[in-house]
Short mmCIF file of C-alpha atoms in Angstrom, two decimals:
data_model
loop_
_atom_site.label_atom_id
_atom_site.label_comp_id
_atom_site.label_asym_id
_atom_site.label_seq_id
_atom_site.Cartn_x
_atom_site.Cartn_y
_atom_site.Cartn_z
CA MET A 1 9.57 -0.50 -12.24
CA LYS A 2 11.24 0.99 -9.06
CA PHE A 3 8.99 0.60 -5.89
CA ALA A 4 9.38 1.81 -2.58
CA ILE A 5 6.99 0.08 0.01
CA VAL A 6 6.55 2.40 3.26
CA GLY A 7 5.72 0.48 6.24
CA ALA A 8 6.74 -3.14 5.29
CA GLY A 9 4.72 -5.07 7.96
CA ALA A 10 2.94 -8.25 7.37
CA ILE A 11 1.13 -6.73 4.09
CA GLY A 12 3.87 -4.60 3.00
CA ALA A 13 6.48 -7.00 3.12
CA PHE A 14 4.46 -9.63 1.39
CA LEU A 15 3.79 -7.54 -1.22
CA GLY A 16 7.47 -6.21 -1.74
CA ALA A 17 8.71 -10.13 -1.58
CA MET A 18 6.12 -10.89 -4.34
CA LEU A 19 7.25 -8.19 -6.70
CA SER A 20 11.03 -8.66 -5.65
CA ARG A 21 10.76 -12.20 -6.73
CA SER A 22 9.65 -11.42 -10.02
CA GLY A 23 12.33 -9.04 -10.68
CA GLU A 24 10.96 -5.56 -9.87
CA ASP A 25 13.33 -3.16 -8.09
CA VAL A 26 12.06 -3.14 -4.70
CA THR A 27 13.11 -1.23 -1.41
CA LEU A 28 11.25 -2.02 1.72
CA ILE A 29 10.95 0.73 4.41
CA ALA A 30 10.72 -0.76 8.08
CA ARG A 31 12.25 -0.27 11.46
CA GLY A 32 13.19 -2.39 14.49
CA PRO A 33 14.17 -6.04 14.56
CA HIS A 34 12.09 -6.61 11.23
CA LEU A 35 14.32 -4.25 9.44
CA ARG A 36 17.43 -5.79 10.82
CA ALA A 37 16.25 -9.33 10.04
CA MET A 38 15.57 -8.23 6.37
CA GLN A 39 18.90 -6.60 6.14
CA GLU A 40 20.69 -9.40 7.50
CA ARG A 41 19.00 -12.55 6.21
CA GLY A 42 16.61 -11.17 3.55
CA LEU A 43 12.91 -11.67 3.74
CA ARG A 44 11.05 -15.27 3.93
CA VAL A 45 7.32 -15.83 2.94
CA ARG A 46 5.67 -18.99 4.05
CA GLY A 47 2.08 -20.16 3.45
CA GLU A 48 -0.55 -20.49 0.90
CA VAL A 49 1.81 -19.04 -2.14
CA GLY A 50 4.49 -21.39 -1.12
CA GLU A 51 7.90 -20.87 0.51
CA PHE A 52 10.63 -18.38 -0.99
CA GLN A 53 13.16 -16.00 0.13
CA VAL A 54 14.40 -12.62 -1.29
CA HIS A 55 16.51 -9.97 -0.55
CA PRO A 56 15.15 -6.69 -1.59
CA ASN A 57 16.74 -3.51 -0.40
CA ALA A 58 15.51 -2.51 3.23
CA THR A 59 16.11 0.71 5.22
CA ASP A 60 14.94 3.15 7.70
CA GLU A 61 16.40 5.97 5.66
CA LEU A 62 14.20 7.37 3.02
CA THR A 63 16.97 9.99 1.87
CA ARG A 64 19.20 6.88 1.09
CA VAL A 65 16.50 5.55 -1.44
CA GLY A 66 16.00 8.38 -3.89
CA GLU A 67 13.14 9.11 -6.46
CA VAL A 68 11.05 5.93 -7.33
CA ASP A 69 8.47 5.18 -10.16
CA VAL A 70 5.78 4.06 -7.26
CA VAL A 71 5.66 4.47 -3.47
CA ILE A 72 3.03 1.85 -1.95
CA ILE A 73 1.97 3.11 1.29
CA THR A 74 1.24 0.03 3.61
CA LEU A 75 1.37 1.80 7.18
CA LYS A 76 -1.37 1.94 9.58
CA ALA A 77 -3.42 4.92 8.94
CA GLN A 78 -2.85 6.51 12.20
CA SER A 79 1.18 6.48 11.58
CA LEU A 80 0.62 8.25 8.16
CA PRO A 81 0.27 12.05 9.17
CA ALA A 82 3.76 11.76 10.97
CA MET A 83 5.18 9.92 7.74
CA ALA A 84 3.97 12.11 4.99
CA PRO A 85 6.52 14.83 5.47
CA GLN A 86 9.21 12.38 5.11
CA LEU A 87 8.35 11.03 1.67
CA ARG A 88 9.83 13.98 -0.14
CA PRO A 89 12.95 12.22 -1.21
CA LEU A 90 10.93 9.71 -2.86
CA LEU A 91 8.63 11.78 -4.90
CA GLY A 92 9.96 12.64 -8.48
CA ALA A 93 7.89 14.34 -10.91
CA ASN A 94 5.92 11.66 -12.16
CA THR A 95 5.91 9.14 -9.12
CA SER A 96 2.61 7.74 -8.20
CA VAL A 97 1.40 6.86 -4.64
CA VAL A 98 -0.55 3.97 -4.08
CA THR A 99 -2.42 3.93 -0.73
CA ALA A 100 -2.59 0.30 0.26
CA GLN A 101 -4.36 0.67 3.69
CA ASN A 102 -7.38 -0.20 5.32
CA GLY A 103 -10.02 2.09 6.53
CA PHE A 104 -11.56 5.41 5.05
CA PRO A 105 -8.87 7.16 3.12
CA TRP A 106 -8.01 10.91 3.71
CA TRP A 107 -8.24 11.42 -0.11
CA TYR A 108 -12.06 9.93 -0.21
CA PHE A 109 -13.71 13.40 -1.41
CA HIS A 110 -10.95 14.68 -3.59
CA GLY A 111 -12.52 15.42 -7.02
CA LEU A 112 -15.82 13.51 -5.83
CA GLY A 113 -17.93 16.29 -7.05
CA GLY A 114 -21.17 17.45 -5.29
CA GLU A 115 -21.65 19.02 -2.02
CA TRP A 116 -18.93 17.11 -0.51
CA GLN A 117 -16.33 17.85 -3.03
CA ASP A 118 -12.85 18.16 -1.77
CA THR A 119 -14.26 18.02 1.96
CA HIS A 120 -11.35 17.38 4.54
CA ILE A 121 -11.16 14.72 7.03
CA GLU A 122 -9.71 15.91 10.12
CA ALA A 123 -10.03 12.60 11.97
CA VAL A 124 -7.77 10.68 9.30
CA ASP A 125 -5.62 13.83 8.05
CA PRO A 126 -5.03 15.97 11.31
CA GLY A 127 -4.53 19.48 10.46
CA GLY A 128 -4.11 18.54 7.07
CA MET A 129 -0.66 17.29 7.28
CA ILE A 130 -1.05 14.37 4.58
CA SER A 131 -2.64 16.44 1.89
CA ARG A 132 0.01 19.15 2.24
CA HIS A 133 2.88 16.74 1.48
CA ILE A 134 1.01 13.92 -0.87
CA ASP A 135 -0.55 15.78 -3.84
CA PRO A 136 -3.88 13.91 -4.46
CA ALA A 137 -2.90 14.07 -8.16
CA ARG A 138 -0.39 11.25 -7.36
CA VAL A 139 -2.57 9.10 -5.41
CA ILE A 140 -4.12 5.69 -7.03
CA GLY A 141 -6.45 4.22 -4.40
CA CYS A 142 -5.89 0.28 -3.57
CA VAL A 143 -8.01 -2.08 -1.55
CA VAL A 144 -6.05 -4.93 -0.07
CA TYR A 145 -7.65 -8.27 0.29
CA PRO A 146 -4.90 -10.75 1.29
CA SER A 147 -4.60 -11.85 4.82
CA THR A 148 -0.85 -12.08 6.19
CA ALA A 149 1.04 -12.21 9.52
CA LEU A 150 4.55 -11.40 10.46
CA VAL A 151 5.25 -14.46 12.47
CA GLU A 152 8.75 -13.24 13.58
CA PRO A 153 11.06 -10.60 12.18
CA GLY A 154 11.78 -11.13 8.61
CA ILE A 155 9.31 -13.97 8.19
CA VAL A 156 5.80 -13.54 6.71
CA TRP A 157 2.98 -15.99 6.78
CA HIS A 158 0.59 -15.77 3.90
CA ILE A 159 -2.57 -16.90 5.15
CA GLU A 160 -4.77 -16.44 1.97
CA GLY A 161 -5.70 -14.10 -0.99
CA THR A 162 -3.54 -12.14 -3.64
CA ARG A 163 -6.15 -9.54 -4.75
CA PHE A 164 -5.13 -5.89 -4.61
CA ALA A 165 -7.92 -3.75 -6.43
CA LEU A 166 -6.33 -0.39 -8.03
CA GLY A 167 -8.25 2.48 -9.37
CA GLU A 168 -7.77 6.08 -10.33
CA LEU A 169 -9.72 8.73 -8.15
CA ASP A 170 -11.53 9.88 -11.26
CA GLY A 171 -12.40 6.40 -12.40
CA SER A 172 -10.20 6.86 -15.64
CA LYS A 173 -8.02 3.87 -16.77
CA SER A 174 -4.48 5.35 -16.63
CA GLU A 175 -1.38 4.15 -18.27
CA ARG A 176 0.09 4.38 -14.70
CA CYS A 177 -2.40 2.43 -13.22
CA ARG A 178 -1.99 -0.39 -16.08
CA GLN A 179 1.65 -0.48 -15.66
CA ILE A 180 1.57 -1.05 -11.79
CA ALA A 181 -1.17 -3.62 -12.40
CA ASP A 182 0.85 -5.44 -14.72
CA ALA A 183 3.73 -5.52 -12.54
CA PHE A 184 1.40 -7.00 -9.81
CA ILE A 185 0.02 -9.47 -12.27
CA LYS A 186 3.55 -10.62 -13.34
CA ALA A 187 4.54 -11.06 -9.56
CA GLY A 188 1.50 -13.65 -9.16
CA LEU A 189 -1.12 -11.30 -7.64
CA ARG A 190 -4.60 -10.27 -8.74
CA CYS A 191 -4.80 -6.93 -9.54
CA PRO A 192 -8.10 -5.62 -11.17
CA ILE A 193 -8.26 -1.93 -12.26
CA ARG A 194 -11.58 -0.43 -10.83
CA SER A 195 -13.65 2.45 -12.37
CA ASP A 196 -14.96 3.28 -8.80
CA ILE A 197 -12.18 2.30 -6.04
CA ARG A 198 -14.49 4.06 -3.47
CA HIS A 199 -17.38 1.49 -4.01
CA ASP A 200 -14.51 -1.18 -3.14
CA ILE A 201 -13.57 0.41 -0.06
CA TRP A 202 -17.18 0.08 1.02
CA VAL A 203 -17.44 -3.53 -0.04
CA LYS A 204 -14.33 -4.35 1.87
CA LEU A 205 -15.42 -2.85 4.81
CA MET A 206 -18.76 -4.42 4.62
CA GLU A 207 -17.31 -7.76 4.12
CA THR A 208 -14.99 -7.28 7.13
CA LEU A 209 -17.96 -6.06 9.43
CA LEU A 210 -19.59 -9.59 8.31
CA THR A 211 -16.71 -11.64 9.49
CA ILE A 212 -16.45 -10.06 12.93
CA PRO A 213 -17.73 -12.60 15.38
CA SER A 214 -20.50 -11.46 17.77
CA VAL A 215 -19.86 -11.13 21.53
CA PRO A 216 -22.20 -13.20 23.51
#
């Protein structure tokens, strides 16, 4: 499969490195010294999964990448409204968009049903910028569990965890979800397909809150 990872910082670069090592076609979208280091020397991962180096494509010019099978968004949520309009060159007729971000996603109420059906969340999608440029039908939810750090440009430290939970917004077990999960599993990652990815978002949030140290 052809993957583009948008916002390839610590988590995105780790995921891209794992997929690249297993033979997937991966392009990392990044910027600054981290991008230059990956272009010049490749990407090195150290830590719990061992140490290895890969040389995936890396760029800050989305127009040079072309259409891909899967766009994985690992940007910080506040950066996505500005990036969303720039994703067009990556999106073919059947491109899936995996939102591997922490926090409350802009698509949370899409297709949920009930009184909150399709409610727009202005705080995470200002002016509807994201939803105008990313069709929710493309979206596959993702909850990220690994802990990683970008210790220097081009070098990611994997602290712990390999789980990326995936789920269709309508709870179905789709073929596209299965194919992406298979690629993740082949890369050495844990990738369960969840029937209620919104539930996993809340579980992750509660786990995060419970691990925050109290302030005396």
